[in-house]
Amino acid sequence: MFGWARQLRAKSKGHRAKSVLILISLLLCVGVARGQETSGDLSGGAGIFRPKNPESKRSPTRPVVRPARPNPATRPNPAEIEAKFEDALSDGNDARDARKYAAAETAYRGAIKLKPRDARGSYGLGNIFADQQRWDEAEKAYRDALNASPANIEALLALSFVLVQPRTGAINAKRFADAEDFAHRATSLQPTNAVAFDRLGVAMVARGIFNADAEAAFRRAIELDPSFVVAQVHLARVLRHMNRFSEADPLYTSAIAQAKDAPTLVLIADAMQAEQRWNDSEPVLRRALELDARNPGALFLLGRVMTVNKRYAEAESAFKRAGEINPKSFQVQNLLGRAYLGLERYDDAFKTYERAAELASDADRKQLGGSFGFGGVGDGYLNAGRTRDAVRAYDRALQLDPSNADVQRKATAARAKGSE
């Protein structure tokens, strides 16, 4: 056990009666939440965590109206390149804050072209990918930032965050271990950085470590910054898993009462959902949306509650609004398709799963071939007597997951029925 962990563990024994926590929730460990009626994966958390924007300094001489494009034959001098780079970063930050992700991506890519060895451009690009749950792209961008600046604390912490997001495939354990390593590097580089210790604890929890070491990491973060809400949130979850409910449970009520902004309320709701407390999370999310009607995390989590409770029309509304803000989120489109399955709107489900397939990673595409994807659409068509459409849906499922024996069997039966 780390030296600071031993000290904090001993210290905590004499102070457990005192609650040093104010707010509860979970920032990163969205985990793989299981839907009650589907036994399916309802994971994801668009917009729940938001790394800081890269630092930038807009050129003081820059006019409000963007100047005309310079003559390509004129080679800018270093001062001009620097000014353009800072302006591009600022443009990216402004667009990201306005949730104009396409514009932000263009701006950050422009910054990278101007100064490819400056970590801020790649870091900013990683941020907007993380905002949209484009985890593979975010991971690559953050790694590029670290290659340019190995001691970049913000990139280390953001990469640690991205790596604990569960992704379809067999290498999550390696990602979680890497997340812990990057967070530990951050604590070594900045031993007084509370966020770094929080990230370390989160990486441990992602690996299934709910013990004194994880508790000590969060307590160290709180010791460094007693007002650090996120670390308090994570500590509470660890305490619940250690069956210390009398310390953890009252914190939910306190958190809700004291939360003043939408992001904090989203954190609280996310923690509740991680504990399968779906109904408890709904009023928290509605409060968050009263404060910020376009918060993508709140909309996504609300849609997830509605899906679990089979309130599919309300789920559709939430996911469609989330999709308008975050159009490149695979999880939003995936769960919107599931809502359409529940509503028995199979044509809409088919179209939505097609959009999800365009956004999916190779591993995610495979899950779209199952019962909560095109396979389920095929079942719906078949039950509705639309045999040809069922065959079309099953064939699409097999394109995405050729090894799915259940869908192969259903496709063969549907073709036989259609030829009768």
Short mmCIF file of C-alpha atoms in Angstrom, two decimals:
data_model
loop_
_atom_site.label_atom_id
_atom_site.label_comp_id
_atom_site.label_asym_id
_atom_site.label_seq_id
_atom_site.Cartn_x
_atom_site.Cartn_y
_atom_site.Cartn_z
CA MET A 1 0.00 0.00 0.00
CA PHE A 2 1.22 3.52 -0.79
CA GLY A 3 2.63 5.47 2.17
CA TRP A 4 -0.05 8.14 1.85
CA ALA A 5 -2.67 5.39 1.69
CA ARG A 6 -1.45 3.85 4.95
CA GLN A 7 -1.51 7.22 6.67
CA LEU A 8 -4.98 8.04 5.43
CA ARG A 9 -6.30 4.60 6.28
CA ALA A 10 -5.12 5.01 9.84
CA LYS A 11 -6.42 8.54 9.97
CA SER A 12 -9.82 7.55 8.62
CA LYS A 13 -10.42 5.04 11.42
CA GLY A 14 -10.73 7.83 13.96
CA HIS A 15 -12.91 10.01 11.80
CA ARG A 16 -15.41 7.73 10.12
CA ALA A 17 -18.21 9.06 12.29
CA LYS A 18 -17.59 12.45 10.73
CA SER A 19 -18.81 12.74 7.20
CA VAL A 20 -16.29 14.61 5.14
CA LEU A 21 -18.52 14.13 2.11
CA ILE A 22 -21.08 16.52 0.77
CA LEU A 23 -21.96 15.15 -2.66
CA ILE A 24 -22.38 11.69 -4.14
CA SER A 25 -22.16 10.45 -7.67
CA LEU A 26 -19.91 8.80 -10.10
CA LEU A 27 -17.90 10.67 -12.66
CA LEU A 28 -16.28 8.00 -14.74
CA CYS A 29 -17.31 4.57 -13.67
CA VAL A 30 -20.40 4.44 -15.80
CA GLY A 31 -19.74 0.72 -15.97
CA VAL A 32 -22.04 -1.60 -17.81
CA ALA A 33 -25.49 -0.97 -16.39
CA ARG A 34 -27.97 -3.73 -17.05
CA GLY A 35 -31.48 -2.82 -18.12
CA GLN A 36 -34.19 -4.46 -16.08
CA GLU A 37 -36.41 -5.42 -18.95
CA THR A 38 -33.79 -6.11 -21.58
CA SER A 39 -30.80 -7.65 -19.85
CA GLY A 40 -28.96 -5.49 -22.36
CA ASP A 41 -26.06 -3.07 -22.16
CA LEU A 42 -27.21 0.44 -21.33
CA SER A 43 -23.72 1.85 -20.97
CA GLY A 44 -22.47 5.25 -21.99
CA GLY A 45 -22.49 8.70 -20.54
CA ALA A 46 -22.30 11.48 -23.10
CA GLY A 47 -21.18 14.71 -21.57
CA ILE A 48 -20.82 13.41 -18.02
CA PHE A 49 -17.13 14.25 -17.74
CA ARG A 50 -15.59 17.29 -19.36
CA PRO A 51 -11.81 17.79 -19.43
CA LYS A 52 -10.60 21.38 -19.38
CA ASN A 53 -10.13 23.30 -22.60
CA PRO A 54 -6.52 23.75 -23.71
CA GLU A 55 -5.04 27.08 -22.70
CA SER A 56 -5.07 29.63 -25.48
CA LYS A 57 -4.44 33.30 -25.99
CA ARG A 58 -6.30 34.93 -28.84
CA SER A 59 -4.31 37.42 -30.88
CA PRO A 60 -5.09 40.91 -29.47
CA THR A 61 -4.97 42.40 -32.97
CA ARG A 62 -7.37 39.94 -34.45
CA PRO A 63 -10.47 41.66 -35.87
CA VAL A 64 -13.93 40.49 -34.94
CA VAL A 65 -14.66 39.62 -38.58
CA ARG A 66 -12.35 36.89 -39.82
CA PRO A 67 -9.92 38.30 -42.40
CA ALA A 68 -9.77 37.04 -45.97
CA ARG A 69 -7.63 34.01 -46.68
CA PRO A 70 -3.97 34.91 -47.11
CA ASN A 71 -2.19 34.41 -50.39
CA PRO A 72 -0.92 30.78 -50.41
CA ALA A 73 2.31 31.98 -51.99
CA THR A 74 3.06 34.13 -48.97
CA ARG A 75 4.83 32.13 -46.28
CA PRO A 76 3.79 33.26 -42.77
CA ASN A 77 6.54 34.10 -40.33
CA PRO A 78 6.81 32.38 -36.91
CA ALA A 79 4.94 35.19 -35.15
CA GLU A 80 2.05 34.88 -37.61
CA ILE A 81 1.96 31.11 -37.20
CA GLU A 82 1.85 31.51 -33.43
CA ALA A 83 -1.00 34.03 -33.64
CA LYS A 84 -2.96 31.82 -36.02
CA PHE A 85 -2.38 28.81 -33.78
CA GLU A 86 -3.65 30.62 -30.68
CA ASP A 87 -6.66 31.89 -32.62
CA ALA A 88 -7.44 28.37 -33.85
CA LEU A 89 -7.29 27.04 -30.29
CA SER A 90 -9.59 29.82 -29.11
CA ASP A 91 -12.01 29.10 -31.95
CA GLY A 92 -12.01 25.44 -30.99
CA ASN A 93 -12.61 26.23 -27.33
CA ASP A 94 -15.46 28.62 -28.16
CA ALA A 95 -17.11 26.10 -30.49
CA ARG A 96 -16.74 23.32 -27.94
CA ASP A 97 -18.31 25.44 -25.22
CA ALA A 98 -21.22 26.12 -27.60
CA ARG A 99 -21.44 22.36 -28.33
CA LYS A 100 -20.67 23.00 -31.99
CA TYR A 101 -18.50 19.93 -32.23
CA ALA A 102 -17.92 19.89 -35.99
CA ALA A 103 -16.67 23.48 -35.92
CA ALA A 104 -14.50 22.70 -32.89
CA GLU A 105 -12.98 19.69 -34.64
CA THR A 106 -12.15 21.80 -37.69
CA ALA A 107 -10.52 24.48 -35.55
CA TYR A 108 -8.39 22.07 -33.51
CA ARG A 109 -7.28 20.21 -36.64
CA GLY A 110 -6.28 23.55 -38.10
CA ALA A 111 -4.22 24.25 -34.98
CA ILE A 112 -2.50 20.87 -35.30
CA LYS A 113 -1.53 21.61 -38.90
CA LEU A 114 0.01 24.90 -37.83
CA LYS A 115 1.98 23.46 -34.90
CA PRO A 116 1.87 19.64 -34.94
CA ARG A 117 4.29 19.35 -32.02
CA ASP A 118 2.28 21.55 -29.69
CA ALA A 119 0.26 19.22 -27.44
CA ARG A 120 -2.62 21.64 -27.04
CA GLY A 121 -4.07 21.01 -30.48
CA SER A 122 -4.24 17.24 -30.07
CA TYR A 123 -5.47 17.62 -26.50
CA GLY A 124 -8.32 19.90 -27.62
CA LEU A 125 -9.23 17.44 -30.35
CA GLY A 126 -9.34 14.66 -27.79
CA ASN A 127 -11.70 16.72 -25.67
CA ILE A 128 -14.36 17.06 -28.33
CA PHE A 129 -14.11 13.38 -29.19
CA ALA A 130 -14.55 12.56 -25.49
CA ASP A 131 -17.57 14.88 -25.34
CA GLN A 132 -19.13 12.84 -28.14
CA GLN A 133 -18.17 9.43 -26.71
CA ARG A 134 -15.87 8.79 -29.66
CA TRP A 135 -13.55 6.93 -27.31
CA ASP A 136 -11.13 5.39 -29.80
CA GLU A 137 -10.52 8.73 -31.50
CA ALA A 138 -10.22 10.50 -28.15
CA GLU A 139 -7.68 7.97 -26.94
CA LYS A 140 -5.55 8.45 -30.06
CA ALA A 141 -5.69 12.24 -29.80
CA TYR A 142 -4.71 12.25 -26.12
CA ARG A 143 -1.87 9.82 -26.80
CA ASP A 144 -0.66 12.16 -29.55
CA ALA A 145 -0.73 15.01 -27.03
CA LEU A 146 1.33 12.95 -24.58
CA ASN A 147 3.82 12.04 -27.27
CA ALA A 148 4.34 15.75 -27.83
CA SER A 149 4.41 16.56 -24.11
CA PRO A 150 4.93 13.50 -21.86
CA ALA A 151 4.50 15.52 -18.66
CA ASN A 152 1.22 17.13 -19.74
CA ILE A 153 -0.93 16.63 -16.65
CA GLU A 154 -4.24 17.50 -18.31
CA ALA A 155 -3.62 15.01 -21.11
CA LEU A 156 -2.63 12.30 -18.60
CA LEU A 157 -5.82 12.81 -16.63
CA ALA A 158 -8.06 13.03 -19.70
CA LEU A 159 -6.52 9.87 -21.16
CA SER A 160 -7.05 8.10 -17.84
CA PHE A 161 -10.71 9.12 -18.07
CA VAL A 162 -11.17 7.86 -21.62
CA LEU A 163 -9.50 4.54 -20.89
CA VAL A 164 -11.97 3.61 -18.14
CA GLN A 165 -14.94 3.94 -20.48
CA PRO A 166 -16.11 0.37 -21.20
CA ARG A 167 -15.89 -0.48 -24.86
CA THR A 168 -16.97 -3.59 -26.71
CA GLY A 169 -14.08 -6.00 -27.07
CA ALA A 170 -11.64 -8.03 -25.07
CA ILE A 171 -9.00 -5.46 -24.10
CA ASN A 172 -10.85 -3.40 -21.50
CA ALA A 173 -8.68 -4.88 -18.74
CA LYS A 174 -5.56 -3.56 -20.47
CA ARG A 175 -7.15 -0.13 -20.87
CA PHE A 176 -8.12 -0.01 -17.19
CA ALA A 177 -4.57 -0.93 -16.17
CA ASP A 178 -3.22 1.80 -18.47
CA ALA A 179 -5.67 4.26 -16.94
CA GLU A 180 -4.29 3.51 -13.50
CA ASP A 181 -0.73 3.88 -14.77
CA PHE A 182 -1.40 7.28 -16.35
CA ALA A 183 -3.15 8.51 -13.22
CA HIS A 184 -0.28 7.29 -11.07
CA ARG A 185 2.16 9.16 -13.32
CA ALA A 186 0.11 12.28 -12.76
CA THR A 187 0.25 11.89 -8.98
CA SER A 188 4.03 11.49 -9.22
CA LEU A 189 4.41 14.59 -11.35
CA GLN A 190 2.06 16.66 -9.17
CA PRO A 191 1.79 15.13 -5.67
CA THR A 192 -0.59 17.91 -4.58
CA ASN A 193 -2.99 17.53 -7.51
CA ALA A 194 -6.31 16.40 -6.08
CA VAL A 195 -7.73 15.48 -9.48
CA ALA A 196 -4.80 13.13 -10.11
CA PHE A 197 -5.56 11.16 -6.94
CA ASP A 198 -9.24 11.07 -7.86
CA ARG A 199 -8.36 9.66 -11.28
CA LEU A 200 -6.17 7.06 -9.62
CA GLY A 201 -9.03 5.93 -7.43
CA VAL A 202 -11.40 5.82 -10.38
CA ALA A 203 -9.00 3.63 -12.35
CA MET A 204 -8.81 1.24 -9.40
CA VAL A 205 -12.59 1.07 -9.21
CA ALA A 206 -12.78 0.39 -12.96
CA ARG A 207 -10.60 -2.65 -12.32
CA GLY A 208 -13.03 -3.81 -9.62
CA ILE A 209 -10.84 -2.66 -6.73
CA PHE A 210 -13.15 -1.46 -3.96
CA ASN A 211 -10.75 -1.60 -1.04
CA ALA A 212 -8.76 0.53 1.38
CA ASP A 213 -6.35 1.64 -1.35
CA ALA A 214 -9.16 3.01 -3.52
CA GLU A 215 -10.71 4.65 -0.47
CA ALA A 216 -7.35 6.18 0.44
CA ALA A 217 -6.86 7.63 -3.04
CA PHE A 218 -10.18 9.46 -2.84
CA ARG A 219 -9.53 10.56 0.74
CA ARG A 220 -6.16 11.94 -0.36
CA ALA A 221 -7.91 13.93 -3.10
CA ILE A 222 -10.37 15.32 -0.55
CA GLU A 223 -7.57 16.11 1.89
CA LEU A 224 -5.84 18.13 -0.82
CA ASP A 225 -9.08 19.87 -1.78
CA PRO A 226 -11.88 19.55 0.81
CA SER A 227 -14.36 21.13 -1.60
CA PHE A 228 -13.62 18.62 -4.37
CA VAL A 229 -17.11 17.33 -5.15
CA VAL A 230 -16.07 14.65 -7.62
CA ALA A 231 -13.72 12.89 -5.22
CA GLN A 232 -16.42 12.95 -2.56
CA VAL A 233 -18.74 11.35 -5.09
CA HIS A 234 -16.33 8.55 -5.85
CA LEU A 235 -15.50 7.89 -2.23
CA ALA A 236 -19.19 7.42 -1.47
CA ARG A 237 -19.48 4.71 -4.11
CA VAL A 238 -16.49 2.87 -2.70
CA LEU A 239 -18.02 3.03 0.76
CA ARG A 240 -21.25 1.49 -0.55
CA HIS A 241 -19.33 -1.37 -2.12
CA MET A 242 -17.56 -1.89 1.19
CA ASN A 243 -21.01 -2.19 2.84
CA ARG A 244 -20.51 1.02 4.80
CA PHE A 245 -23.94 2.28 3.87
CA SER A 246 -24.40 4.40 6.97
CA GLU A 247 -21.52 6.58 5.79
CA ALA A 248 -22.45 6.67 2.14
CA ASP A 249 -26.23 6.66 1.76
CA PRO A 250 -27.05 9.97 3.50
CA LEU A 251 -24.71 11.68 1.11
CA TYR A 252 -27.11 11.31 -1.82
CA THR A 253 -29.69 13.47 -0.05
CA SER A 254 -27.05 16.00 0.91
CA ALA A 255 -25.68 16.05 -2.63
CA ILE A 256 -29.04 16.72 -4.24
CA ALA A 257 -29.86 19.44 -1.74
CA GLN A 258 -26.55 21.26 -2.22
CA ALA A 259 -26.07 20.84 -5.97
CA LYS A 260 -26.41 24.17 -7.73
CA ASP A 261 -25.50 23.32 -11.30
CA ALA A 262 -26.46 20.81 -13.96
CA PRO A 263 -23.08 19.00 -14.24
CA THR A 264 -23.09 18.17 -10.52
CA LEU A 265 -26.65 16.87 -10.72
CA VAL A 266 -25.69 14.72 -13.70
CA LEU A 267 -22.86 13.27 -11.64
CA ILE A 268 -25.27 12.40 -8.85
CA ALA A 269 -27.75 10.79 -11.24
CA ASP A 270 -25.00 8.83 -12.93
CA ALA A 271 -23.91 7.39 -9.59
CA MET A 272 -27.48 6.40 -8.82
CA GLN A 273 -27.79 4.61 -12.13
CA ALA A 274 -24.51 2.82 -11.53
CA GLU A 275 -26.16 1.46 -8.39
CA GLN A 276 -29.31 0.52 -10.41
CA ARG A 277 -31.28 3.27 -8.63
CA TRP A 278 -33.05 4.24 -11.83
CA ASN A 279 -36.17 5.84 -10.36
CA ASP A 280 -34.18 7.84 -7.81
CA SER A 281 -32.13 9.34 -10.63
CA GLU A 282 -35.09 10.69 -12.62
CA PRO A 283 -35.97 13.73 -10.45
CA VAL A 284 -32.28 14.60 -10.21
CA LEU A 285 -31.98 14.60 -13.99
CA ARG A 286 -35.10 16.68 -14.41
CA ARG A 287 -33.61 19.27 -12.07
CA ALA A 288 -30.45 19.27 -14.16
CA LEU A 289 -32.48 19.87 -17.32
CA GLU A 290 -34.31 22.75 -15.68
CA LEU A 291 -30.91 24.38 -15.26
CA ASP A 292 -29.54 23.35 -18.66
CA ALA A 293 -32.10 22.03 -21.11
CA ARG A 294 -29.37 21.07 -23.60
CA ASN A 295 -27.12 19.12 -21.26
CA PRO A 296 -26.30 16.01 -23.33
CA GLY A 297 -25.39 13.91 -20.30
CA ALA A 298 -28.68 14.66 -18.56
CA LEU A 299 -30.66 13.89 -21.71
CA PHE A 300 -28.83 10.63 -22.30
CA LEU A 301 -29.25 9.43 -18.73
CA LEU A 302 -32.91 10.43 -18.68
CA GLY A 303 -33.48 8.44 -21.86
CA ARG A 304 -31.77 5.49 -20.23
CA VAL A 305 -34.14 5.67 -17.24
CA MET A 306 -37.12 5.78 -19.58
CA THR A 307 -35.83 2.77 -21.51
CA VAL A 308 -35.33 0.70 -18.36
CA ASN A 309 -38.88 1.59 -17.23
CA LYS A 310 -40.36 0.86 -20.68
CA ARG A 311 -41.46 4.47 -21.13
CA TYR A 312 -40.29 4.33 -24.70
CA ALA A 313 -42.02 7.45 -26.05
CA GLU A 314 -40.31 9.56 -23.40
CA ALA A 315 -37.03 7.78 -24.11
CA GLU A 316 -37.41 8.65 -27.80
CA SER A 317 -37.83 12.33 -26.96
CA ALA A 318 -34.78 12.41 -24.69
CA PHE A 319 -32.51 10.55 -27.09
CA LYS A 320 -33.59 12.62 -30.09
CA ARG A 321 -32.76 15.81 -28.21
CA ALA A 322 -29.42 14.33 -27.14
CA GLY A 323 -28.75 13.34 -30.74
CA GLU A 324 -29.38 16.86 -31.99
CA ILE A 325 -26.67 18.13 -29.65
CA ASN A 326 -24.36 15.15 -30.02
CA PRO A 327 -25.00 13.73 -33.51
CA LYS A 328 -21.93 11.50 -33.57
CA SER A 329 -22.70 9.50 -30.43
CA PHE A 330 -23.07 5.81 -31.17
CA GLN A 331 -24.70 5.13 -27.81
CA VAL A 332 -27.39 7.76 -28.30
CA GLN A 333 -28.40 6.29 -31.67
CA ASN A 334 -28.11 2.74 -30.35
CA LEU A 335 -30.48 3.36 -27.46
CA LEU A 336 -32.82 5.44 -29.62
CA GLY A 337 -33.10 2.38 -31.85
CA ARG A 338 -33.95 0.33 -28.78
CA ALA A 339 -36.70 2.79 -27.88
CA TYR A 340 -38.18 2.34 -31.35
CA LEU A 341 -38.09 -1.43 -30.85
CA GLY A 342 -40.10 -0.96 -27.67
CA LEU A 343 -42.57 1.25 -29.55
CA GLU A 344 -42.81 -1.41 -32.29
CA ARG A 345 -41.80 1.21 -34.86
CA TYR A 346 -39.56 -1.16 -36.75
CA ASP A 347 -38.92 1.03 -39.79
CA ASP A 348 -37.65 3.81 -37.52
CA ALA A 349 -35.58 1.29 -35.59
CA PHE A 350 -33.99 0.01 -38.80
CA LYS A 351 -33.05 3.51 -39.94
CA THR A 352 -31.72 4.45 -36.52
CA TYR A 353 -29.57 1.34 -36.24
CA GLU A 354 -28.15 2.18 -39.66
CA ARG A 355 -27.08 5.57 -38.30
CA ALA A 356 -25.61 3.82 -35.26
CA ALA A 357 -23.67 1.46 -37.53
CA GLU A 358 -22.10 4.43 -39.31
CA LEU A 359 -20.87 5.76 -35.96
CA ALA A 360 -19.86 2.44 -34.40
CA SER A 361 -16.41 1.04 -33.92
CA ASP A 362 -15.74 -2.39 -35.42
CA ALA A 363 -16.48 -4.02 -32.08
CA ASP A 364 -19.68 -2.00 -31.56
CA ARG A 365 -21.03 -2.90 -35.00
CA LYS A 366 -21.15 -6.53 -33.98
CA GLN A 367 -23.57 -5.84 -31.14
CA LEU A 368 -25.96 -4.21 -33.61
CA GLY A 369 -26.53 -7.65 -35.08
CA GLY A 370 -28.15 -8.96 -31.91
CA SER A 371 -31.55 -8.88 -30.27
CA PHE A 372 -31.20 -5.19 -29.48
CA GLY A 373 -30.18 -4.35 -33.02
CA PHE A 374 -31.12 -5.56 -36.47
CA GLY A 375 -31.85 -9.03 -35.12
CA GLY A 376 -34.57 -7.53 -32.93
CA VAL A 377 -35.90 -5.52 -35.86
CA GLY A 378 -36.16 -8.75 -37.85
CA ASP A 379 -38.09 -10.37 -35.03
CA GLY A 380 -40.47 -7.42 -34.97
CA TYR A 381 -41.06 -7.51 -38.70
CA LEU A 382 -41.68 -11.27 -38.57
CA ASN A 383 -44.22 -10.91 -35.76
CA ALA A 384 -45.94 -8.20 -37.79
CA GLY A 385 -46.21 -10.51 -40.80
CA ARG A 386 -43.63 -8.57 -42.84
CA THR A 387 -41.52 -11.55 -43.86
CA ARG A 388 -39.51 -9.85 -46.61
CA ASP A 389 -38.56 -7.01 -44.31
CA ALA A 390 -37.63 -9.54 -41.66
CA VAL A 391 -35.24 -11.26 -44.09
CA ARG A 392 -33.76 -7.86 -44.97
CA ALA A 393 -33.19 -7.06 -41.30
CA TYR A 394 -31.69 -10.47 -40.54
CA ASP A 395 -29.37 -10.16 -43.53
CA ARG A 396 -28.20 -6.76 -42.28
CA ALA A 397 -27.62 -8.28 -38.84
CA LEU A 398 -25.49 -11.01 -40.38
CA GLN A 399 -23.44 -8.45 -42.30
CA LEU A 400 -22.51 -6.94 -38.95
CA ASP A 401 -22.17 -10.23 -37.04
CA PRO A 402 -21.73 -13.17 -39.43
CA SER A 403 -21.12 -15.61 -36.57
CA ASN A 404 -24.52 -15.05 -34.92
CA ALA A 405 -26.00 -18.54 -35.15
CA ASP A 406 -29.38 -17.49 -33.73
CA VAL A 407 -29.86 -14.85 -36.43
CA GLN A 408 -28.69 -17.30 -39.11
CA ARG A 409 -31.35 -19.75 -37.99
CA LYS A 410 -34.05 -17.07 -37.98
CA ALA A 411 -33.01 -15.78 -41.41
CA THR A 412 -33.25 -19.29 -42.86
CA ALA A 413 -36.69 -19.82 -41.32
CA ALA A 414 -37.91 -16.44 -42.59
CA ARG A 415 -36.77 -17.20 -46.14
CA ALA A 416 -38.53 -20.55 -46.01
CA LYS A 417 -41.70 -18.91 -44.79
CA GLY A 418 -41.50 -16.25 -47.48
CA SER A 419 -41.25 -18.89 -50.23
CA GLU A 420 -44.36 -20.76 -49.10
#
